[in-house]
Amino acid sequence: VQLQASGGGLVQAGGSLRLSCAASGRTLSSYGMGWFRQAPGKERDFVAAIHWSGASTYYADSVKGRFTISRDNSQGYLQMNSLKPEDTAVYYCAAHRYGSGGRRPTEYKYWGQGTLVTVSS
C-alpha cells in the first residue's frame, strides 16, 4: 500500500487545517490508520488513530478535543482545529491491515511521506 499525505501548510494560531492520506491501488476499509508527527530534533509522536472497523478512535492528550481522525474507503483524514504553535511538525499517516489503531509507530506497516504543518503565533 502506498500512502500519500497532503494538506499541510502555514496557518495562524487558532486556525484549522485538514490533512488527507490517500492510498493508491486499494481501499482502506480494512486498515487501521494513525497519524504521527515529528518536530525538528524530536521523536515521532503519536497524534491520533482509528481502528480498522472505524468503531473506535484514539487521541494524544495534547490534541484531544481539537483534532478529529476519520477515514472513508479511499482516504484517511485528520481535521485539526484551534491549532497552536506547538502543533508545528511534519505529520505522517500510517496504515496497517486490520490494525487496532495503536499508539506506537512499530504497529504500522505502511507510511506516507509526511506533510509539513507550520503554525505561527
CSV table of N, CA, C and O in Angstrom, one decimal:
chain,number,residue,atom,x,y,z
A,1,VAL,N,0.8,-1.2,0.0
A,1,VAL,CA,0.0,0.0,0.0
A,1,VAL,C,0.9,1.2,0.0
A,1,VAL,O,1.8,1.4,0.9
A,2,GLN,N,0.7,2.1,-0.9
A,2,GLN,CA,1.4,3.4,-1.0
A,2,GLN,C,0.5,4.5,-0.5
A,2,GLN,O,-0.7,4.6,-0.9
A,3,LEU,N,1.0,5.2,0.5
A,3,LEU,CA,0.2,6.3,1.1
A,3,LEU,C,0.8,7.6,0.7
A,3,LEU,O,2.0,7.8,0.7
A,4,GLN,N,-0.1,8.6,0.5
A,4,GLN,CA,0.4,10.0,0.1
A,4,GLN,C,-0.4,10.9,1.0
A,4,GLN,O,-1.6,11.1,1.0
A,5,ALA,N,0.4,11.6,1.9
A,5,ALA,CA,-0.2,12.6,2.8
A,5,ALA,C,-0.2,14.0,2.1
A,5,ALA,O,0.8,14.3,1.4
A,6,SER,N,-1.2,14.8,2.4
A,6,SER,CA,-1.3,16.1,1.8
A,6,SER,C,-2.1,17.0,2.8
A,6,SER,O,-2.7,16.5,3.7
A,7,GLY,N,-2.1,18.3,2.5
A,7,GLY,CA,-2.9,19.2,3.2
A,7,GLY,C,-2.2,20.1,4.2
A,7,GLY,O,-2.8,21.0,4.8
A,8,GLY,N,-0.9,19.9,4.4
A,8,GLY,CA,-0.1,20.7,5.3
A,8,GLY,C,0.0,22.1,4.7
A,8,GLY,O,-0.3,22.4,3.6
A,9,GLY,N,0.5,23.0,5.6
A,9,GLY,CA,0.7,24.4,5.1
A,9,GLY,C,1.0,25.3,6.3
A,9,GLY,O,1.2,24.8,7.4
A,10,LEU,N,1.0,26.6,6.1
A,10,LEU,CA,1.2,27.6,7.1
A,10,LEU,C,-0.1,28.2,7.5
A,10,LEU,O,-0.9,28.6,6.7
A,11,VAL,N,-0.3,28.2,8.8
A,11,VAL,CA,-1.6,28.7,9.3
A,11,VAL,C,-1.3,29.5,10.6
A,11,VAL,O,-0.4,29.1,11.3
A,12,GLN,N,-2.2,30.5,10.9
A,12,GLN,CA,-2.0,31.2,12.2
A,12,GLN,C,-2.6,30.4,13.3
A,12,GLN,O,-3.5,29.6,13.2
A,13,ALA,N,-2.1,30.7,14.5
A,13,ALA,CA,-2.6,30.1,15.7
A,13,ALA,C,-4.1,30.3,15.8
A,13,ALA,O,-4.6,31.4,15.5
A,14,GLY,N,-4.8,29.2,16.2
A,14,GLY,CA,-6.3,29.3,16.2
A,14,GLY,C,-7.0,28.9,14.9
A,14,GLY,O,-8.2,28.7,14.9
A,15,GLY,N,-6.2,28.7,13.9
A,15,GLY,CA,-6.7,28.3,12.6
A,15,GLY,C,-6.9,26.8,12.5
A,15,GLY,O,-6.7,26.0,13.4
A,16,SER,N,-7.3,26.4,11.3
A,16,SER,CA,-7.6,25.0,11.0
A,16,SER,C,-6.9,24.5,9.8
A,16,SER,O,-6.7,25.3,8.8
A,17,LEU,N,-6.7,23.2,9.7
A,17,LEU,CA,-6.2,22.5,8.5
A,17,LEU,C,-6.8,21.1,8.5
A,17,LEU,O,-7.1,20.6,9.6
A,18,ARG,N,-6.9,20.6,7.3
A,18,ARG,CA,-7.4,19.2,7.1
A,18,ARG,C,-6.4,18.5,6.4
A,18,ARG,O,-6.1,18.8,5.2
A,19,LEU,N,-5.8,17.5,7.0
A,19,LEU,CA,-4.8,16.6,6.3
A,19,LEU,C,-5.5,15.4,5.7
A,19,LEU,O,-6.5,14.9,6.3
A,20,SER,N,-5.0,15.0,4.6
A,20,SER,CA,-5.6,13.8,3.9
A,20,SER,C,-4.5,12.8,3.7
A,20,SER,O,-3.3,13.2,3.5
A,21,CYS,N,-4.9,11.5,3.6
A,21,CYS,CA,-3.9,10.5,3.4
A,21,CYS,C,-4.5,9.5,2.3
A,21,CYS,O,-5.5,8.8,2.7
A,22,ALA,N,-4.1,9.6,1.1
A,22,ALA,CA,-4.6,8.8,0.0
A,22,ALA,C,-3.9,7.5,-0.1
A,22,ALA,O,-2.6,7.5,-0.1
A,23,ALA,N,-4.6,6.4,-0.4
A,23,ALA,CA,-4.0,5.1,-0.6
A,23,ALA,C,-4.1,4.8,-2.1
A,23,ALA,O,-5.2,4.9,-2.7
A,24,SER,N,-3.0,4.4,-2.7
A,24,SER,CA,-3.1,4.1,-4.1
A,24,SER,C,-3.3,2.6,-4.3
A,24,SER,O,-2.7,1.8,-3.7
A,25,GLY,N,-4.2,2.3,-5.2
A,25,GLY,CA,-4.4,0.9,-5.6
A,25,GLY,C,-5.3,0.1,-4.8
A,25,GLY,O,-5.5,-1.1,-5.1
A,26,ARG,N,-5.8,0.6,-3.6
A,26,ARG,CA,-6.7,-0.3,-2.9
A,26,ARG,C,-7.5,0.5,-1.9
A,26,ARG,O,-7.2,1.7,-1.7
A,27,THR,N,-8.5,-0.1,-1.4
A,27,THR,CA,-9.3,0.6,-0.4
A,27,THR,C,-8.7,0.5,1.0
A,27,THR,O,-7.9,-0.4,1.3
A,28,LEU,N,-9.2,1.4,1.8
A,28,LEU,CA,-8.7,1.4,3.2
A,28,LEU,C,-9.7,0.8,4.2
A,28,LEU,O,-9.5,1.0,5.4
A,29,SER,N,-10.7,0.2,3.7
A,29,SER,CA,-11.8,-0.2,4.6
A,29,SER,C,-11.4,-1.2,5.6
A,29,SER,O,-12.0,-1.4,6.7
A,30,SER,N,-10.3,-1.9,5.4
A,30,SER,CA,-9.9,-3.0,6.4
A,30,SER,C,-8.6,-2.6,7.0
A,30,SER,O,-7.9,-3.4,7.6
A,31,TYR,N,-8.2,-1.3,7.0
A,31,TYR,CA,-7.0,-0.8,7.5
A,31,TYR,C,-7.2,0.1,8.7
A,31,TYR,O,-8.0,1.1,8.6
A,32,GLY,N,-6.5,-0.2,9.8
A,32,GLY,CA,-6.4,0.8,10.9
A,32,GLY,C,-5.4,1.9,10.4
A,32,GLY,O,-4.5,1.6,9.7
A,33,MET,N,-5.7,3.1,10.9
A,33,MET,CA,-4.8,4.2,10.4
A,33,MET,C,-4.4,5.0,11.6
A,33,MET,O,-5.1,5.1,12.6
A,34,GLY,N,-3.2,5.6,11.5
A,34,GLY,CA,-2.8,6.5,12.5
A,34,GLY,C,-2.1,7.7,11.9
A,34,GLY,O,-1.7,7.7,10.7
A,35,TRP,N,-2.1,8.8,12.7
A,35,TRP,CA,-1.3,10.0,12.4
A,35,TRP,C,-0.3,10.2,13.4
A,35,TRP,O,-0.6,10.1,14.6
A,36,PHE,N,0.9,10.5,13.0
A,36,PHE,CA,2.0,10.8,13.9
A,36,PHE,C,2.7,12.1,13.5
A,36,PHE,O,2.5,12.6,12.3
A,37,ARG,N,3.4,12.7,14.3
A,37,ARG,CA,4.1,14.0,14.0
A,37,ARG,C,5.5,14.0,14.5
A,37,ARG,O,5.8,13.4,15.6
A,38,GLN,N,6.4,14.7,13.9
A,38,GLN,CA,7.7,14.8,14.3
A,38,GLN,C,8.2,16.3,14.1
A,38,GLN,O,8.3,16.8,13.0
A,39,ALA,N,8.5,16.9,15.2
A,39,ALA,CA,9.1,18.2,15.2
A,39,ALA,C,10.6,18.1,15.1
A,39,ALA,O,11.2,17.1,15.4
A,40,PRO,N,11.3,19.2,14.6
A,40,PRO,CA,12.7,19.1,14.5
A,40,PRO,C,13.5,18.8,15.8
A,40,PRO,O,13.2,19.3,16.8
A,41,GLY,N,14.3,17.8,15.7
A,41,GLY,CA,15.1,17.3,16.8
A,41,GLY,C,14.4,16.5,17.8
A,41,GLY,O,14.9,16.2,18.9
A,42,LYS,N,13.1,16.1,17.5
A,42,LYS,CA,12.3,15.3,18.4
A,42,LYS,C,12.0,14.0,17.8
A,42,LYS,O,12.1,13.8,16.6
A,43,GLU,N,11.4,13.1,18.7
A,43,GLU,CA,11.0,11.8,18.2
A,43,GLU,C,9.6,11.9,17.5
A,43,GLU,O,8.9,12.9,17.7
A,44,ARG,N,9.3,10.9,16.8
A,44,ARG,CA,8.0,10.8,16.1
A,44,ARG,C,6.9,10.5,17.2
A,44,ARG,O,7.0,9.4,17.8
A,45,ASP,N,6.0,11.3,17.4
A,45,ASP,CA,4.9,11.2,18.4
A,45,ASP,C,3.6,10.8,17.8
A,45,ASP,O,3.2,11.3,16.8
A,46,PHE,N,2.9,10.0,18.6
A,46,PHE,CA,1.5,9.7,18.2
A,46,PHE,C,0.6,10.9,18.3
A,46,PHE,O,0.7,11.7,19.2
A,47,VAL,N,-0.3,11.0,17.4
A,47,VAL,CA,-1.3,12.1,17.4
A,47,VAL,C,-2.7,11.5,17.5
A,47,VAL,O,-3.5,11.9,18.4
A,48,ALA,N,-3.1,10.6,16.6
A,48,ALA,CA,-4.4,10.1,16.5
A,48,ALA,C,-4.5,8.7,15.8
A,48,ALA,O,-3.6,8.5,14.9
A,49,ALA,N,-5.4,7.9,16.1
A,49,ALA,CA,-5.6,6.6,15.3
A,49,ALA,C,-7.0,6.2,15.3
A,49,ALA,O,-7.9,6.7,16.1
A,50,ILE,N,-7.3,5.4,14.3
A,50,ILE,CA,-8.7,4.8,14.2
A,50,ILE,C,-8.6,3.3,13.9
A,50,ILE,O,-7.8,2.8,13.2
A,51,HIS,N,-9.4,2.6,14.6
A,51,HIS,CA,-9.5,1.1,14.5
A,51,HIS,C,-9.9,0.8,13.1
A,51,HIS,O,-10.7,1.5,12.4
A,52,TRP,N,-9.5,-0.4,12.6
A,52,TRP,CA,-9.8,-0.7,11.2
A,52,TRP,C,-11.3,-0.8,10.9
A,52,TRP,O,-11.7,-0.5,9.8
A,53,SER,N,-12.1,-1.1,12.0
A,53,SER,CA,-13.5,-1.1,11.8
A,53,SER,C,-14.1,0.2,11.8
A,53,SER,O,-15.3,0.4,11.4
A,54,GLY,N,-13.4,1.2,12.2
A,54,GLY,CA,-13.9,2.6,12.3
A,54,GLY,C,-14.7,2.8,13.5
A,54,GLY,O,-15.2,3.9,13.8
A,55,ALA,N,-14.8,1.8,14.4
A,55,ALA,CA,-15.6,1.9,15.6
A,55,ALA,C,-15.0,2.7,16.7
A,55,ALA,O,-15.7,3.2,17.6
A,56,SER,N,-13.7,2.8,16.7
A,56,SER,CA,-13.0,3.5,17.8
A,56,SER,C,-11.9,4.4,17.3
A,56,SER,O,-11.3,4.1,16.3
A,57,THR,N,-11.8,5.5,18.0
A,57,THR,CA,-10.7,6.5,17.7
A,57,THR,C,-9.9,6.8,19.0
A,57,THR,O,-10.5,6.6,20.1
A,58,TYR,N,-8.7,7.2,18.8
A,58,TYR,CA,-7.8,7.4,19.9
A,58,TYR,C,-7.0,8.7,19.6
A,58,TYR,O,-6.6,8.9,18.5
A,59,TYR,N,-6.7,9.4,20.7
A,59,TYR,CA,-6.0,10.7,20.5
A,59,TYR,C,-5.0,10.9,21.6
A,59,TYR,O,-5.1,10.4,22.8
A,60,ALA,N,-3.9,11.6,21.3
A,60,ALA,CA,-3.0,12.0,22.3
A,60,ALA,C,-3.6,13.1,23.1
A,60,ALA,O,-4.5,13.9,22.6
A,61,ASP,N,-3.3,13.2,24.4
A,61,ASP,CA,-3.9,14.2,25.2
A,61,ASP,C,-3.7,15.6,24.7
A,61,ASP,O,-4.6,16.4,24.9
A,62,SER,N,-2.6,15.8,24.1
A,62,SER,CA,-2.3,17.2,23.6
A,62,SER,C,-3.2,17.7,22.5
A,62,SER,O,-3.3,18.9,22.2
A,63,VAL,N,-3.9,16.7,21.8
A,63,VAL,CA,-4.8,17.1,20.7
A,63,VAL,C,-6.2,16.8,20.9
A,63,VAL,O,-7.1,17.2,20.1
A,64,LYS,N,-6.5,16.1,22.0
A,64,LYS,CA,-7.9,15.7,22.3
A,64,LYS,C,-8.8,16.9,22.4
A,64,LYS,O,-8.5,17.9,23.0
A,65,GLY,N,-9.9,16.8,21.7
A,65,GLY,CA,-10.9,17.9,21.6
A,65,GLY,C,-10.6,19.0,20.5
A,65,GLY,O,-11.5,19.8,20.2
A,66,ARG,N,-9.5,18.9,19.9
A,66,ARG,CA,-9.1,19.8,18.8
A,66,ARG,C,-9.0,19.1,17.5
A,66,ARG,O,-9.3,19.7,16.4
A,67,PHE,N,-8.5,17.9,17.5
A,67,PHE,CA,-8.2,17.1,16.3
A,67,PHE,C,-9.3,16.0,16.2
A,67,PHE,O,-9.7,15.4,17.2
A,68,THR,N,-9.6,15.7,14.9
A,68,THR,CA,-10.5,14.6,14.7
A,68,THR,C,-10.0,13.7,13.5
A,68,THR,O,-9.7,14.2,12.4
A,69,ILE,N,-9.9,12.4,13.8
A,69,ILE,CA,-9.5,11.5,12.8
A,69,ILE,C,-10.7,10.8,12.2
A,69,ILE,O,-11.7,10.5,12.8
A,70,SER,N,-10.6,10.6,10.8
A,70,SER,CA,-11.7,9.8,10.2
A,70,SER,C,-11.1,9.1,9.0
A,70,SER,O,-9.9,9.3,8.6
A,71,ARG,N,-12.0,8.3,8.4
A,71,ARG,CA,-11.5,7.5,7.2
A,71,ARG,C,-12.7,7.1,6.4
A,71,ARG,O,-13.7,6.8,6.9
A,72,ASP,N,-12.5,7.1,5.1
A,72,ASP,CA,-13.5,6.5,4.2
A,72,ASP,C,-12.8,5.4,3.4
A,72,ASP,O,-11.7,5.0,3.8
A,73,ASN,N,-13.4,4.9,2.4
A,73,ASN,CA,-12.8,3.7,1.7
A,73,ASN,C,-11.5,4.0,1.0
A,73,ASN,O,-10.7,3.1,0.8
A,74,SER,N,-11.3,5.3,0.7
A,74,SER,CA,-10.1,5.6,-0.1
A,74,SER,C,-9.1,6.5,0.6
A,74,SER,O,-7.9,6.5,0.2
A,75,GLN,N,-9.5,7.2,1.6
A,75,GLN,CA,-8.6,8.2,2.2
A,75,GLN,C,-8.8,8.2,3.7
A,75,GLN,O,-9.9,7.9,4.3
A,76,GLY,N,-7.7,8.6,4.4
A,76,GLY,CA,-7.8,9.0,5.8
A,76,GLY,C,-7.7,10.5,6.0
A,76,GLY,O,-7.1,11.1,5.1
A,77,TYR,N,-8.2,11.0,7.1
A,77,TYR,CA,-8.3,12.4,7.3
A,77,TYR,C,-7.9,12.8,8.7
A,77,TYR,O,-8.1,12.0,9.6
A,78,LEU,N,-7.3,13.9,8.9
A,78,LEU,CA,-7.1,14.5,10.2
A,78,LEU,C,-7.5,15.9,10.2
A,78,LEU,O,-6.8,16.8,9.6
A,79,GLN,N,-8.6,16.2,10.8
A,79,GLN,CA,-9.1,17.6,10.9
A,79,GLN,C,-8.5,18.2,12.1
A,79,GLN,O,-8.7,17.7,13.2
A,80,MET,N,-7.8,19.3,11.9
A,80,MET,CA,-7.1,20.0,13.0
A,80,MET,C,-7.7,21.4,13.2
A,80,MET,O,-7.6,22.2,12.3
A,81,ASN,N,-8.2,21.6,14.4
A,81,ASN,CA,-8.8,22.9,14.7
A,81,ASN,C,-8.1,23.5,15.9
A,81,ASN,O,-7.3,22.8,16.6
A,82,SER,N,-8.2,24.8,16.1
A,82,SER,CA,-7.6,25.5,17.2
A,82,SER,C,-6.1,25.2,17.3
A,82,SER,O,-5.6,24.9,18.4
A,83,LEU,N,-5.5,25.3,16.2
A,83,LEU,CA,-4.1,25.0,16.1
A,83,LEU,C,-3.2,25.9,16.9
A,83,LEU,O,-3.5,27.1,17.1
A,84,LYS,N,-2.2,25.3,17.5
A,84,LYS,CA,-1.2,26.0,18.4
A,84,LYS,C,0.2,26.0,17.8
A,84,LYS,O,0.5,25.0,17.0
A,85,PRO,N,1.0,26.9,18.1
A,85,PRO,CA,2.4,26.8,17.6
A,85,PRO,C,3.1,25.5,17.9
A,85,PRO,O,3.9,25.0,17.1
A,86,GLU,N,2.8,24.9,19.0
A,86,GLU,CA,3.4,23.6,19.4
A,86,GLU,C,2.9,22.5,18.5
A,86,GLU,O,3.4,21.4,18.6
A,87,ASP,N,1.9,22.7,17.7
A,87,ASP,CA,1.5,21.7,16.7
A,87,ASP,C,2.4,21.6,15.5
A,87,ASP,O,2.2,20.8,14.6
A,88,THR,N,3.3,22.6,15.4
A,88,THR,CA,4.2,22.6,14.2
A,88,THR,C,5.0,21.4,14.1
A,88,THR,O,5.7,21.0,15.1
A,89,ALA,N,5.0,20.7,13.0
A,89,ALA,CA,5.7,19.4,12.8
A,89,ALA,C,5.5,18.9,11.4
A,89,ALA,O,4.6,19.4,10.7
A,90,VAL,N,6.2,17.9,11.1
A,90,VAL,CA,5.9,17.1,9.9
A,90,VAL,C,4.9,16.0,10.3
A,90,VAL,O,5.2,15.3,11.3
A,91,TYR,N,3.8,15.9,9.7
A,91,TYR,CA,2.8,14.9,10.0
A,91,TYR,C,2.8,13.8,9.0
A,91,TYR,O,2.8,14.0,7.8
A,92,TYR,N,2.8,12.6,9.6
A,92,TYR,CA,2.8,11.3,8.8
A,92,TYR,C,1.6,10.5,9.0
A,92,TYR,O,1.1,10.4,10.2
A,93,CYS,N,1.0,10.0,7.9
A,93,CYS,CA,0.0,9.0,8.1
A,93,CYS,C,0.5,7.6,8.0
A,93,CYS,O,1.6,7.4,7.3
A,94,ALA,N,-0.1,6.6,8.6
A,94,ALA,CA,0.3,5.3,8.6
A,94,ALA,C,-0.9,4.3,8.6
A,94,ALA,O,-2.0,4.7,9.0
A,95,ALA,N,-0.7,3.1,8.1
A,95,ALA,CA,-1.8,2.2,8.0
A,95,ALA,C,-1.3,0.8,8.2
A,95,ALA,O,-0.1,0.5,8.0
A,96,HIS,N,-2.2,0.0,8.7
A,96,HIS,CA,-1.9,-1.5,8.9
A,96,HIS,C,-3.2,-2.3,8.8
A,96,HIS,O,-4.2,-1.9,9.4
A,97,ARG,N,-3.1,-3.3,8.0
A,97,ARG,CA,-4.3,-4.1,7.7
A,97,ARG,C,-4.8,-4.7,9.0
A,97,ARG,O,-4.0,-5.3,9.7
A,98,TYR,N,-6.1,-4.5,9.2
A,98,TYR,CA,-6.7,-5.0,10.5
A,98,TYR,C,-6.0,-4.4,11.7
A,98,TYR,O,-6.0,-5.1,12.8
A,99,GLY,N,-5.5,-3.3,11.6
A,99,GLY,CA,-4.8,-2.6,12.7
A,99,GLY,C,-5.9,-2.1,13.7
A,99,GLY,O,-6.9,-1.7,13.3
A,100,SER,N,-5.5,-2.2,15.0
A,100,SER,CA,-6.4,-1.8,16.0
A,100,SER,C,-6.4,-0.3,16.3
A,100,SER,O,-7.1,0.2,17.2
A,101,GLY,N,-5.5,0.4,15.7
A,101,GLY,CA,-5.3,1.8,16.0
A,101,GLY,C,-4.3,2.1,17.1
A,101,GLY,O,-4.6,2.7,18.1
A,102,GLY,N,-3.1,1.5,16.9
A,102,GLY,CA,-2.1,1.6,18.0
A,102,GLY,C,-1.5,3.0,18.1
A,102,GLY,O,-1.5,3.8,17.2
A,103,ARG,N,-0.8,3.2,19.2
A,103,ARG,CA,-0.1,4.4,19.5
A,103,ARG,C,1.4,4.4,19.2
A,103,ARG,O,2.1,5.4,19.3
A,104,ARG,N,1.9,3.2,18.8
A,104,ARG,CA,3.3,3.1,18.6
A,104,ARG,C,3.6,3.0,17.1
A,104,ARG,O,2.9,2.2,16.4
A,105,PRO,N,4.6,3.7,16.6
A,105,PRO,CA,4.9,3.6,15.1
A,105,PRO,C,5.2,2.2,14.7
A,105,PRO,O,4.9,1.8,13.5
A,106,THR,N,5.7,1.3,15.5
A,106,THR,CA,6.0,-0.1,15.1
A,106,THR,C,4.8,-0.9,14.8
A,106,THR,O,4.9,-2.0,14.3
A,107,GLU,N,3.6,-0.4,15.2
A,107,GLU,CA,2.4,-1.1,14.9
A,107,GLU,C,1.8,-0.9,13.5
A,107,GLU,O,0.8,-1.4,13.2
A,108,TYR,N,2.5,-0.1,12.7
A,108,TYR,CA,2.1,0.2,11.4
A,108,TYR,C,3.1,-0.2,10.3
A,108,TYR,O,4.3,0.1,10.5
A,109,LYS,N,2.6,-0.8,9.3
A,109,LYS,CA,3.5,-1.3,8.2
A,109,LYS,C,3.7,-0.3,7.1
A,109,LYS,O,4.8,-0.3,6.5
A,110,TYR,N,2.7,0.5,6.8
A,110,TYR,CA,2.7,1.4,5.7
A,110,TYR,C,2.7,2.8,6.2
A,110,TYR,O,2.0,3.2,7.1
A,111,TRP,N,3.6,3.6,5.5
A,111,TRP,CA,3.7,5.0,5.9
A,111,TRP,C,3.7,6.0,4.7
A,111,TRP,O,4.2,5.6,3.6
A,112,GLY,N,3.1,7.1,4.9
A,112,GLY,CA,3.2,8.2,3.9
A,112,GLY,C,4.4,9.0,4.1
A,112,GLY,O,5.2,8.8,5.0
A,113,GLN,N,4.7,9.9,3.1
A,113,GLN,CA,5.9,10.6,3.1
A,113,GLN,C,6.0,11.8,4.1
A,113,GLN,O,7.0,12.4,4.3
A,114,GLY,N,4.9,12.2,4.6
A,114,GLY,CA,4.9,13.4,5.5
A,114,GLY,C,4.4,14.7,4.9
A,114,GLY,O,4.8,14.9,3.7
A,115,THR,N,3.8,15.5,5.6
A,115,THR,CA,3.4,16.8,5.2
A,115,THR,C,3.6,17.8,6.3
A,115,THR,O,3.3,17.5,7.4
A,116,LEU,N,4.2,19.0,5.9
A,116,LEU,CA,4.6,19.9,7.0
A,116,LEU,C,3.5,20.8,7.4
A,116,LEU,O,2.8,21.5,6.5
A,117,VAL,N,3.3,20.9,8.7
A,117,VAL,CA,2.3,21.9,9.2
A,117,VAL,C,3.1,22.9,10.0
A,117,VAL,O,3.8,22.5,11.0
A,118,THR,N,2.9,24.2,9.7
A,118,THR,CA,3.6,25.2,10.5
A,118,THR,C,2.5,26.2,11.0
A,118,THR,O,1.7,26.7,10.2
A,119,VAL,N,2.5,26.4,12.3
A,119,VAL,CA,1.5,27.2,13.0
A,119,VAL,C,2.3,28.4,13.5
A,119,VAL,O,3.1,28.3,14.4
A,120,SER,N,1.9,29.6,13.1
A,120,SER,CA,2.6,30.8,13.5
A,120,SER,C,1.8,31.4,14.7
A,120,SER,O,0.6,31.4,14.7
A,121,SER,N,2.5,32.1,15.5
A,121,SER,CA,1.9,32.7,16.7
A,121,SER,C,1.5,34.1,16.5
A,121,SER,O,1.8,34.7,15.4
